Amino acid sequence: MGGGKKRPTVSALEKRMKKEAEGKKEEGGKKPQMKLSGTTGELTEVSLEAVIKDIKGLKYVTPYVLASRLGLKLSRAKRVLRELESRGVLVTVDKNSRVPIYVPAGKR
């Protein structure tokens, strides 16, 4: 017996090529990562202002929301949210050991 691996049909090849082409288009549309200053890993004032502008229109902010919108790691998103809370831009609604939930200061 034997036979080897089955060859894909023409329609299967067309579908695969179509998916690969769509995947390449989406990769080009990603948001750029936030620039971090030097080796400290802290966000610069300019990038914090951009984060504040982005946050103002949201109903609530969690580390995951911020990380997915700006392309940050979760640990850095948590650090940014704590910094913005200390500046009075955000207010904590619920803070447990896993997911803190923040609201922009004017929305509460």
C-alpha positions as CSV (number, residue, x, y, z in Angstrom):
1,M,0.0,0.0,0.0
2,G,1.5,3.4,0.4
3,G,0.5,6.2,-1.8
4,G,2.0,9.2,-0.1
5,K,0.5,12.5,0.8
6,K,-2.7,13.6,-1.0
7,R,-2.3,16.6,-3.3
8,P,-4.6,19.6,-2.7
9,T,-7.3,20.4,-5.2
10,V,-7.2,23.5,-7.3
11,S,-9.9,25.2,-5.3
12,A,-8.1,24.4,-2.0
13,L,-4.9,26.0,-3.5
14,E,-6.9,29.1,-4.5
15,K,-8.4,29.4,-1.0
16,R,-5.0,29.1,0.6
17,M,-3.5,31.7,-1.7
18,K,-6.4,34.1,-1.0
19,K,-5.9,33.7,2.8
20,E,-2.2,34.3,2.6
21,A,-2.7,37.5,0.5
22,E,-5.3,38.8,3.1
23,G,-2.9,38.1,5.9
24,K,-0.1,40.1,4.3
25,K,-2.5,43.1,3.8
26,E,-3.5,43.0,7.5
27,E,0.1,42.9,8.8
28,G,0.8,46.3,7.1
29,G,-2.1,48.0,8.9
30,K,-0.9,47.3,12.5
31,K,-0.4,50.3,14.8
32,P,3.2,51.1,15.5
33,Q,4.5,50.2,19.0
34,M,4.8,53.0,21.5
35,K,8.3,54.4,21.8
36,L,10.0,53.8,25.1
37,S,12.8,55.9,26.4
38,G,16.2,54.3,26.7
39,T,16.8,51.4,29.0
40,T,14.3,52.5,31.7
41,G,11.3,51.3,29.9
42,E,9.3,54.4,30.9
43,L,7.0,56.1,28.4
44,T,8.0,59.6,27.3
45,E,5.7,62.6,27.9
46,V,4.8,62.7,24.2
47,S,3.7,59.1,24.2
48,L,1.8,59.6,27.4
49,E,-0.1,62.5,25.8
50,A,-1.0,60.2,22.9
51,V,-2.3,57.6,25.4
52,I,-4.4,60.2,27.2
53,K,-6.0,61.3,23.9
54,D,-6.7,57.7,23.1
55,I,-8.2,57.0,26.5
56,K,-10.5,60.0,26.8
57,G,-13.1,58.5,24.4
58,L,-13.4,55.2,26.2
59,K,-16.0,54.1,28.7
60,Y,-13.5,52.1,30.8
61,V,-9.8,51.1,30.5
62,T,-8.2,47.9,31.5
63,P,-4.6,46.8,31.0
64,Y,-5.7,44.5,28.2
65,V,-7.7,47.2,26.4
66,L,-4.7,49.6,26.5
67,A,-2.2,46.9,25.5
68,S,-4.3,45.8,22.5
69,R,-5.0,49.3,21.3
70,L,-1.4,50.5,21.5
71,G,0.6,47.4,21.0
72,L,2.1,47.4,24.5
73,K,3.0,44.5,26.7
74,L,0.5,43.9,29.6
75,S,3.1,44.8,32.2
76,R,3.9,48.1,30.6
77,A,0.2,48.8,30.1
78,K,-0.3,48.3,33.8
79,R,2.6,50.6,34.6
80,V,1.1,53.3,32.3
81,L,-2.3,53.0,33.9
82,R,-0.8,53.4,37.4
83,E,1.1,56.5,36.2
84,L,-2.1,58.0,34.7
85,E,-4.0,57.3,37.9
86,S,-1.3,59.0,40.0
87,R,-1.6,62.1,37.7
88,G,-5.4,62.2,38.1
89,V,-6.3,61.3,34.5
90,L,-7.9,58.0,35.5
91,V,-10.0,57.0,38.5
92,T,-10.0,53.4,39.8
93,V,-13.5,51.8,39.7
94,D,-12.5,48.3,40.8
95,K,-9.1,47.1,41.7
96,N,-8.4,43.4,42.5
97,S,-5.3,41.3,42.3
98,R,-5.8,40.5,38.6
99,V,-7.6,43.2,36.6
100,P,-7.8,46.8,37.7
101,I,-10.6,48.7,35.9
102,Y,-10.2,52.4,35.4
103,V,-12.5,55.2,34.1
104,P,-11.4,58.5,32.7
105,A,-11.6,61.2,35.5
106,G,-14.4,63.3,33.8
107,K,-16.7,60.3,33.2
108,R,-17.4,59.3,36.7
